[in-house]
Short mmCIF file of C-alpha atoms in Angstrom, two decimals:
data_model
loop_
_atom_site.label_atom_id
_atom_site.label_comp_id
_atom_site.label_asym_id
_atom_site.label_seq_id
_atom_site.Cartn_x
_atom_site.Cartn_y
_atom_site.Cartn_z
CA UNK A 1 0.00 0.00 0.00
CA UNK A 2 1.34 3.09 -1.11
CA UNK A 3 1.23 6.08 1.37
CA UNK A 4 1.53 9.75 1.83
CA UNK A 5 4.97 11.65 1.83
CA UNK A 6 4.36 15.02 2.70
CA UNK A 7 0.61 16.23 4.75
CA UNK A 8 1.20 19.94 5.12
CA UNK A 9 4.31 20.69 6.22
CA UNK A 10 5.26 17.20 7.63
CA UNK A 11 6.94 14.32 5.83
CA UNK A 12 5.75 10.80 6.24
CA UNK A 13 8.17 8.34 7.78
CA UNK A 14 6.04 5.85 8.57
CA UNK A 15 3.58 3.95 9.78
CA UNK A 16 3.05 3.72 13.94
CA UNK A 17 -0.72 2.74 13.99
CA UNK A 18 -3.92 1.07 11.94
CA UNK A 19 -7.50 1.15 12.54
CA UNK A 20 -10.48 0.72 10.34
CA UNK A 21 -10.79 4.19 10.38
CA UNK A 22 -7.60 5.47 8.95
CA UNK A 23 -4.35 5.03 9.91
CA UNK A 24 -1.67 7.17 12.28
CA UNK A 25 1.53 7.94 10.77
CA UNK A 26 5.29 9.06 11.83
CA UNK A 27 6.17 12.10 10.38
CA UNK A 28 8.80 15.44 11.00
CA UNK A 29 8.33 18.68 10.86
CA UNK A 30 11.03 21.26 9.56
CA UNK A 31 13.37 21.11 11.70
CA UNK A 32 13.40 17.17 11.92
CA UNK A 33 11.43 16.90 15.13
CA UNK A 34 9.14 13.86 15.28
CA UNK A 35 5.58 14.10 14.80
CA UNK A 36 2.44 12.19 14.78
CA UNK A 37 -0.52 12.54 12.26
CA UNK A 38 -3.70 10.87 12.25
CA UNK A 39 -4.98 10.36 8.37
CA UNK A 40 -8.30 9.42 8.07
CA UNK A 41 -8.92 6.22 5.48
CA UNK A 42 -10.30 7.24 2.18
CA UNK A 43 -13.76 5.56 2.57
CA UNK A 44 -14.36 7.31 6.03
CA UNK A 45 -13.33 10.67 4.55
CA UNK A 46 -15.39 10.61 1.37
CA UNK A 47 -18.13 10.67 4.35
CA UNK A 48 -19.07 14.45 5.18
CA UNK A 49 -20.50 14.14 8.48
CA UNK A 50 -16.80 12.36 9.60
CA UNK A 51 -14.90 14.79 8.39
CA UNK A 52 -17.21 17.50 10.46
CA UNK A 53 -16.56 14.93 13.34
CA UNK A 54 -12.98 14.90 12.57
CA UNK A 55 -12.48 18.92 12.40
CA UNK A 56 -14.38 19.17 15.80
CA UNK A 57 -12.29 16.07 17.50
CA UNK A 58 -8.93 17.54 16.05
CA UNK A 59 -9.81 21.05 18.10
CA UNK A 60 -9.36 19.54 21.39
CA UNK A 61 -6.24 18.44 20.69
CA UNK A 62 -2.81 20.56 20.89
CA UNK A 63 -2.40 20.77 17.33
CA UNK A 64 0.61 21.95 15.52
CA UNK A 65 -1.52 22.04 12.13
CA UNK A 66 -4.62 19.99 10.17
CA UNK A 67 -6.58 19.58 7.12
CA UNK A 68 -9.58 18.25 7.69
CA UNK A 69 -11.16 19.13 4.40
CA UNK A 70 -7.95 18.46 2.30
CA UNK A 71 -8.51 15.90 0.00
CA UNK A 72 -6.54 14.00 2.50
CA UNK A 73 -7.82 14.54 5.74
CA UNK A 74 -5.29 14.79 8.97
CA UNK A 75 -3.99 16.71 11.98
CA UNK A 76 -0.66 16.56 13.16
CA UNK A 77 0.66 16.83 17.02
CA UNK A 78 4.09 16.06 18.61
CA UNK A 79 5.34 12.93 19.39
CA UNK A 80 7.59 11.61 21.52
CA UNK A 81 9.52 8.52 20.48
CA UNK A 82 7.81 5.61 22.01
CA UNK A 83 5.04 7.79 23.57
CA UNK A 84 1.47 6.47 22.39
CA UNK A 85 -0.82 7.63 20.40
CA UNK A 86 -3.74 6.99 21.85
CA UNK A 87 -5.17 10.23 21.24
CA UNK A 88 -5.19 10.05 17.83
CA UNK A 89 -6.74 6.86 17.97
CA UNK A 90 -9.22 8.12 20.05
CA UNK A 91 -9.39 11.24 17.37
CA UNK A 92 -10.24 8.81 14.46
CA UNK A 93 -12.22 6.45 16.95
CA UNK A 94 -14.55 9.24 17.40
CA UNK A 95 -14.75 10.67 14.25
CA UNK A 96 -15.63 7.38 12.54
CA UNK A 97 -18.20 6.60 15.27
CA UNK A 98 -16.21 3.20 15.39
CA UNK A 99 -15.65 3.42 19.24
CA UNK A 100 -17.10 0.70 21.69
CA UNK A 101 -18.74 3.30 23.36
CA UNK A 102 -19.66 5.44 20.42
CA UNK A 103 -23.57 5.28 19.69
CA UNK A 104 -25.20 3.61 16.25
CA UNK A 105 -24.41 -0.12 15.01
CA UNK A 106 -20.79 1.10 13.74
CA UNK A 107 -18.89 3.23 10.98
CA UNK A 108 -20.92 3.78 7.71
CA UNK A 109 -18.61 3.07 5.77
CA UNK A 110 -16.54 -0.40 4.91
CA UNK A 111 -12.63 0.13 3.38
CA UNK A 112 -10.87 -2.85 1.96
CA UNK A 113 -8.48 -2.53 5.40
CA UNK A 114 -11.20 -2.27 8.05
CA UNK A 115 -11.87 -5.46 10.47
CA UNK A 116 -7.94 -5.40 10.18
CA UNK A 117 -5.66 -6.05 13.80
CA UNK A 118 -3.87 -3.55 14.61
CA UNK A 119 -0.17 -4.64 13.48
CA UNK A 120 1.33 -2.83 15.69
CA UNK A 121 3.96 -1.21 12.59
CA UNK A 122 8.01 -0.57 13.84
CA UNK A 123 8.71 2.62 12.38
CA UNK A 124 11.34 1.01 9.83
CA UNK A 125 14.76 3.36 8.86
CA UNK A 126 13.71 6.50 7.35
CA UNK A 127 15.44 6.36 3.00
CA UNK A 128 13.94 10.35 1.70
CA UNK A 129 12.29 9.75 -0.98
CA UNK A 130 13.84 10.64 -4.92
CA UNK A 131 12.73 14.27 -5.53
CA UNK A 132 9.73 13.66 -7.54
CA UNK A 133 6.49 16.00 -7.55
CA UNK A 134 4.90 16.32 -4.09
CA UNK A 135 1.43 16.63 -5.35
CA UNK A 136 -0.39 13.65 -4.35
CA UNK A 137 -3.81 12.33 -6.13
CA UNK A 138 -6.84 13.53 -4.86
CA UNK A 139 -8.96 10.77 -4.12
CA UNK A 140 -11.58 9.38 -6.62
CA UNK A 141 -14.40 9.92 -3.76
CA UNK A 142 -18.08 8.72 -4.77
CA UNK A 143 -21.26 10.40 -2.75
CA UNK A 144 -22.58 13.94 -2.56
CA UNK A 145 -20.32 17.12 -2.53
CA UNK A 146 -16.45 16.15 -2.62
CA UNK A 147 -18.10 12.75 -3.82
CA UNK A 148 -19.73 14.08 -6.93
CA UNK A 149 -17.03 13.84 -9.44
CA UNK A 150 -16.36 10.14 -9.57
CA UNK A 151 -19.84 9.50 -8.89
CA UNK A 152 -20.52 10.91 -12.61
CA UNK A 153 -18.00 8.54 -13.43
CA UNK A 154 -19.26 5.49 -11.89
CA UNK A 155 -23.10 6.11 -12.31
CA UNK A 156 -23.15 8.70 -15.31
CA UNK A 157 -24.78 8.35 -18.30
CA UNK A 158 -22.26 7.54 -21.60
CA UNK A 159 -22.09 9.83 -24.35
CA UNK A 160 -21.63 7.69 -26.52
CA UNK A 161 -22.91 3.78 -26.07
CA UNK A 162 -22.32 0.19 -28.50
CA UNK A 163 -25.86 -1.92 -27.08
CA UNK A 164 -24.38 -5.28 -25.92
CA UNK A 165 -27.91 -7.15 -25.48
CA UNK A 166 -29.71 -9.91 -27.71
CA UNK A 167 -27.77 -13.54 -27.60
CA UNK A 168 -25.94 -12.70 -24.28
CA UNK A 169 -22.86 -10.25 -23.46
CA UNK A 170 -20.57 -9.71 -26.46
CA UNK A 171 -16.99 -10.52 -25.62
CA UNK A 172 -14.95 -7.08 -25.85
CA UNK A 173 -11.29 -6.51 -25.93
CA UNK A 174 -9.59 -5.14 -23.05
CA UNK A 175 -7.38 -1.76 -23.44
CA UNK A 176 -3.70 -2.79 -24.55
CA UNK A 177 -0.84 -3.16 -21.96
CA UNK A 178 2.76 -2.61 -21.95
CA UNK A 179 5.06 -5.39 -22.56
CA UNK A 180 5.66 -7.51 -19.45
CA UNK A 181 8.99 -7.10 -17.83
CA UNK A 182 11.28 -9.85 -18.03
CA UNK A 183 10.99 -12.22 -15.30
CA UNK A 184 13.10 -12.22 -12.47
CA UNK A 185 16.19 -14.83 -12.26
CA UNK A 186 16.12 -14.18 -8.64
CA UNK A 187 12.64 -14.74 -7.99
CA UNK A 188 9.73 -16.51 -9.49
CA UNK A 189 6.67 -14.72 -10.77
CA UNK A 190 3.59 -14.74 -8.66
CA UNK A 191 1.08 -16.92 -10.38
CA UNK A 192 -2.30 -14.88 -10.77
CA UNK A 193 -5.54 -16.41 -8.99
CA UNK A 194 -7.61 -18.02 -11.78
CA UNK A 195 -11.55 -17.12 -12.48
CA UNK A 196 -13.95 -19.15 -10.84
CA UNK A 197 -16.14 -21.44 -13.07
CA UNK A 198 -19.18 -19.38 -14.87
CA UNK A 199 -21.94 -17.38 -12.32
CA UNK A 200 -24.95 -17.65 -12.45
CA UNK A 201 -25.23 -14.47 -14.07
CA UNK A 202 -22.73 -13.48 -16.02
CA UNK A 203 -19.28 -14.12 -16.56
CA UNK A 204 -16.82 -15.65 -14.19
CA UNK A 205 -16.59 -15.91 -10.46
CA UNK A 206 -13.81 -15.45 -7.61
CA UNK A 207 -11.14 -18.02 -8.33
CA UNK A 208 -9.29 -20.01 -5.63
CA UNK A 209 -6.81 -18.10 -3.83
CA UNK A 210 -8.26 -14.59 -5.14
CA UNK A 211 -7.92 -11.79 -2.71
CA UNK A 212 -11.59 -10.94 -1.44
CA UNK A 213 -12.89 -8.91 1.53
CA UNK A 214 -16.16 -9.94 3.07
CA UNK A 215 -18.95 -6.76 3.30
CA UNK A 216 -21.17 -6.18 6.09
CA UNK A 217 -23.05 -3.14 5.08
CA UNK A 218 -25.77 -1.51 7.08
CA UNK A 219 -29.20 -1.82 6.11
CA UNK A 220 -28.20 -5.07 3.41
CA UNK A 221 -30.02 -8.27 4.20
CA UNK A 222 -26.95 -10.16 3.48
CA UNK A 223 -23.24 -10.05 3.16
CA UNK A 224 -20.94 -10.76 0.15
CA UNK A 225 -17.40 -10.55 -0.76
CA UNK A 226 -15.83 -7.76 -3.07
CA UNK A 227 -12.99 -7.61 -4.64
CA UNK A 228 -9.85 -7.77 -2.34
CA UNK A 229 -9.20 -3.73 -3.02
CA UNK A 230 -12.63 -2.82 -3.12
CA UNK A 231 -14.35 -0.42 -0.38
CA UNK A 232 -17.92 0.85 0.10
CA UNK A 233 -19.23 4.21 1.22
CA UNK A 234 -22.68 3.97 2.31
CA UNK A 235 -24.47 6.74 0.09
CA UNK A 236 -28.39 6.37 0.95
CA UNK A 237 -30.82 7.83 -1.49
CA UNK A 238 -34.40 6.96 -2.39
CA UNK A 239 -35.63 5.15 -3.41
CA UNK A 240 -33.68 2.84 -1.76
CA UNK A 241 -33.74 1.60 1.71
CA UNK A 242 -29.45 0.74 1.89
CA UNK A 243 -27.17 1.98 -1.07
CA UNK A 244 -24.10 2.30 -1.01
CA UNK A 245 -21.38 2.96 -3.44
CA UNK A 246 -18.09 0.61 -3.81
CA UNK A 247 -15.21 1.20 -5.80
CA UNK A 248 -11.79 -0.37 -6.09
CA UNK A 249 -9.26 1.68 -4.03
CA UNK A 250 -6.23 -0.05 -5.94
CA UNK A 251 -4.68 -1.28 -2.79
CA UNK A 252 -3.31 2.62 -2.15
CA UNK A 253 -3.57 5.40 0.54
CA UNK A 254 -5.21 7.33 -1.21
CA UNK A 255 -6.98 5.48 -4.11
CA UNK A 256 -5.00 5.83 -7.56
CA UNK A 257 -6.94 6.17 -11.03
CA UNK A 258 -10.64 5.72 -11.36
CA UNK A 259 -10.68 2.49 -11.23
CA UNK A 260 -13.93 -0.26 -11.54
CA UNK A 261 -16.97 0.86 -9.11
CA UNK A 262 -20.22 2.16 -8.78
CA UNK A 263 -24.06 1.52 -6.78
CA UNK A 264 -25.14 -1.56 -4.93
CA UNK A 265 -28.67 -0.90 -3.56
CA UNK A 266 -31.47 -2.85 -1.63
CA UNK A 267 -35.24 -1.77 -1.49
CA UNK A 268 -38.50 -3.65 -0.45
CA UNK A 269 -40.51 -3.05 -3.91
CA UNK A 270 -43.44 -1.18 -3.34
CA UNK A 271 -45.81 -4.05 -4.22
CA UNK A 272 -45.65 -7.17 -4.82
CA UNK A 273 -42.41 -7.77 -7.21
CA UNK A 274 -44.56 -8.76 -10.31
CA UNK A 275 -42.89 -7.57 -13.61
CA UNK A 276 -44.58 -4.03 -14.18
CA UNK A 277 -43.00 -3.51 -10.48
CA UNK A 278 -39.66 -4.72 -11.41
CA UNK A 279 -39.81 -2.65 -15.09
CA UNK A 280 -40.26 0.43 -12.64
CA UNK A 281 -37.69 -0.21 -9.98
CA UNK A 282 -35.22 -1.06 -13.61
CA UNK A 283 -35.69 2.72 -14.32
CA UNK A 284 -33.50 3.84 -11.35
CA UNK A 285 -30.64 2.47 -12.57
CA UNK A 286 -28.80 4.33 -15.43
CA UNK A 287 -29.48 1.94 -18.31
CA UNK A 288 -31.76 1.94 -21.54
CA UNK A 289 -34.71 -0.66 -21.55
CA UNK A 290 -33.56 -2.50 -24.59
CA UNK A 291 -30.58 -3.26 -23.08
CA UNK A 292 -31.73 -5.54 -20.34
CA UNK A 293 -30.85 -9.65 -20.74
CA UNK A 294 -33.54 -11.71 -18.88
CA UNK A 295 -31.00 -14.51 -16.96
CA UNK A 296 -34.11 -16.02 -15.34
CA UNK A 297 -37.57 -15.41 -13.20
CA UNK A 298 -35.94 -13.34 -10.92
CA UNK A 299 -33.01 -11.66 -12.45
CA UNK A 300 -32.22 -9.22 -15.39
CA UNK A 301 -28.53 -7.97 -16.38
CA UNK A 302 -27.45 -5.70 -18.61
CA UNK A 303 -23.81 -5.16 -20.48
CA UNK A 304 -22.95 -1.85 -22.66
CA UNK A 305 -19.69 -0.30 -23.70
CA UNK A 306 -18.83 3.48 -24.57
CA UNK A 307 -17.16 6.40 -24.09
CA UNK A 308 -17.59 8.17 -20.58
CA UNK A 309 -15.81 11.33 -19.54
CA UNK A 310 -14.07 11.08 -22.88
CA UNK A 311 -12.49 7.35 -22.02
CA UNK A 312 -13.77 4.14 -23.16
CA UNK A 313 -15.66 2.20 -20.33
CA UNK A 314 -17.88 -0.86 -19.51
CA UNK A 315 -21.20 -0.91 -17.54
CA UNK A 316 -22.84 -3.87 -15.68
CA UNK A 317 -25.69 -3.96 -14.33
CA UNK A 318 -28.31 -6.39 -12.54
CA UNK A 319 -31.63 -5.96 -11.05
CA UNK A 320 -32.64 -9.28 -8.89
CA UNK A 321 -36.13 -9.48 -6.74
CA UNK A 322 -35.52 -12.07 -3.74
CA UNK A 323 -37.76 -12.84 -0.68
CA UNK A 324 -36.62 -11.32 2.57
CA UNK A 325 -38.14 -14.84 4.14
CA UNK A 326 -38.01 -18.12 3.48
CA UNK A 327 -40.74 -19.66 1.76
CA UNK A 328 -41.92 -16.17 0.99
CA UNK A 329 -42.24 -14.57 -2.26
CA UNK A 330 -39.62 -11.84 -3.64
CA UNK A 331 -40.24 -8.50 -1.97
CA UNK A 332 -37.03 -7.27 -1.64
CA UNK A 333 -35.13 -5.65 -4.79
CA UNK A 334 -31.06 -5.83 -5.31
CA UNK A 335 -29.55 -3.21 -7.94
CA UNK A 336 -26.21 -3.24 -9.06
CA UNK A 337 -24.45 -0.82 -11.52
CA UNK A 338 -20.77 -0.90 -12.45
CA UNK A 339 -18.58 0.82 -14.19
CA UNK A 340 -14.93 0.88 -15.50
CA UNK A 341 -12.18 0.28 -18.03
CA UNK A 342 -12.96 -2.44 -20.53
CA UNK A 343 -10.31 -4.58 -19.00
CA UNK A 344 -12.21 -4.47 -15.33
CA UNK A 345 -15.33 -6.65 -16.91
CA UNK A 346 -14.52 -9.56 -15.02
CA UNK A 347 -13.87 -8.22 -11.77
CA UNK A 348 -17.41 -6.56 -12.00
CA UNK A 349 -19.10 -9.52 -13.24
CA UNK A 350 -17.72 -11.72 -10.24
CA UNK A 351 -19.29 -8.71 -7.95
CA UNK A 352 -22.90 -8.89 -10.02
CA UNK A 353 -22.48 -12.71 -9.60
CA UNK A 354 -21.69 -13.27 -6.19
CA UNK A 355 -24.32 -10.26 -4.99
CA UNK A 356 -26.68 -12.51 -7.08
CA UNK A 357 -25.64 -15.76 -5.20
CA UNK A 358 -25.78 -14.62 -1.61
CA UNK A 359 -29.51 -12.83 -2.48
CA UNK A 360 -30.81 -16.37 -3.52
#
């Protein structure tokens, strides 16, 4: 994972703490003296309400400088070597609402590093950095204010679109590569997790030994496994009871690139889930009607390809009705819309196909 060098004023050393909520760092000021700065994760921040908590929090604290509405939110106070930083655990602990005490069910939001022990991170031998521009990314946040530009991204509508529909999804090439490095003498080449046999949607599923992370989202009926770099930020709207919007992070503090991402949403359907229901609740979800596959009784998907934001990209989508009892009959709707370079297809089709196995 790929961190910060330089918040403010401060360079990053190191790491001396992780939480679900973000993660406390070693740093120095200019004059070399040793800092410590509390950096909430990218999920949590893309929240507005914890980065309110996390200005307020940060003010009781002796501060000797913070950002709270940077694109990468911290505050920075001194540090003694081998002092604790509890405060700053406490800091994010409150900001997050992920404290034992705190009130509510837990943090609305679910990075691909939360649930994670704290490892407890040696500061290792400080190497500066080759000069290279400081700027850092801004992360690719989804939701409502800071959130808004990727959400266009993830949920927009294409300017252009090629209709994959009719005798299933249309096999598309993916975006060329560079040429592989040579292979190591020294060291053998990690051998890459293979897809899973065919969903029961569309495309492959998770492979044996492929990096997942298991989601427990508020207000969903069931949990599922994303992608091992993935991370949700709940993002409720109506009409949906739960939505939330998950993205891959690219293993990095803070996200690189755009990425694969976009909406997964429950709702009860208003009536009973009969088909002129379902062709209703299908309209919420950014895709045309003649681009909807029926899979079977209970499940439509869609595929398209175009060019978004003035790159090419891939949408998936799935609507699924499922009963929210055993024995009952569906009353509870599933929506799922993905987006992302052609070459991310798979990875959202596992997502659609596993969301679609845990509903059944």
């Amino acid at each position: 994972m790929t961190d910060p060098r330089l918040l403010g004023t401060f360079q990053v050393r190191a790491r001396l703490a992780e939480r679900e909520a973000g993660v406390v760092f070693l740093g120095a000021d200019g004059t070399g003296a040793p800092v410590a700065i509390a950096v909430l994760g990218a999920a949590a921040a893309n929240d507005p309400a914890v980065r309110e908590r996390f200005a307020a929090e940060s003010a009781r604290l002796d501060l000797l400088g913070s950002a709270p509405n940077a694109p990468v939110a911290w505050a920075a106070v001194r540090h003694d070597p081998g002092a604790s930083v509890e405060p700053l655990l406490k800091l994010l602990a409150a900001a997050t609402l992920t404290s034992p005490n705190a009130p509510g069910a837990g943090p609305a939001f679910a990075p691909h590093w939360s649930g994670g022990p704290d490892r407890g991170l040696v500061p290792p031998p400080f190497h500066p950095p080759p000069e290279a521009p400081r700027g850092m990314p801004a992360p690719a946040v989804v939701g409502v204010t800071v959130v808004g530009v990727v959400a266009l991204f993830l949920l927009g509508v294409f300017a252009a679109r090629s209709i994959v529909s009719g005798g299933g999804p249309v096999a598309l090439p993916t975006a060329p590569s560079s040429p592989p490095s040579p292979p190591s003498s020294s060291a053998p080449s990690p051998t890459p997790a293979k897809d899973g046999p065919p969903g029961p949607v569309a495309g492959p599923t998770y492979g044996e030994g492929e990096k997942k992370y298991r989601m427990k989202l508020g207000g969903f009926p069931f949990e599922f496994d994303a992608p091992g770099t993935w991370g949700c930020m709940r993002s409720d709207r109506k009409p949906y009871d739960s939505r939330w919007i998950c993205r891959d992070e690219g293993g990095t503090f803070p996200p690189t690139g755009r990425g694969a991402g976009g909406m997964v949403a429950v709702r009860k359907c208003p009536g009973p889930c009969d088909e002129k229901q379902r062709r209703t609740l299908r309209k919420d979800i950014v895709i045309d009607d003649e681009d909807w596959k029926r899979i079977d009784d209970t499940t439509m998907y869609a595929e398209v390809e175009g060019e978004l934001d003035g790159e090419q990209a891939i949408r998936v989508a799935m609507s699924h009705v499922f009963p929210s009892a055993r024995g009952a009959k569906p009353d509870t709707a599933v929506d799922v819309q993905l987006t992302g370079p052609p070459g991310e297809r798979k990875t959202m089709q596992k997502l659609v196909n596993e969301i679609r196995a845990r509903a059944s």
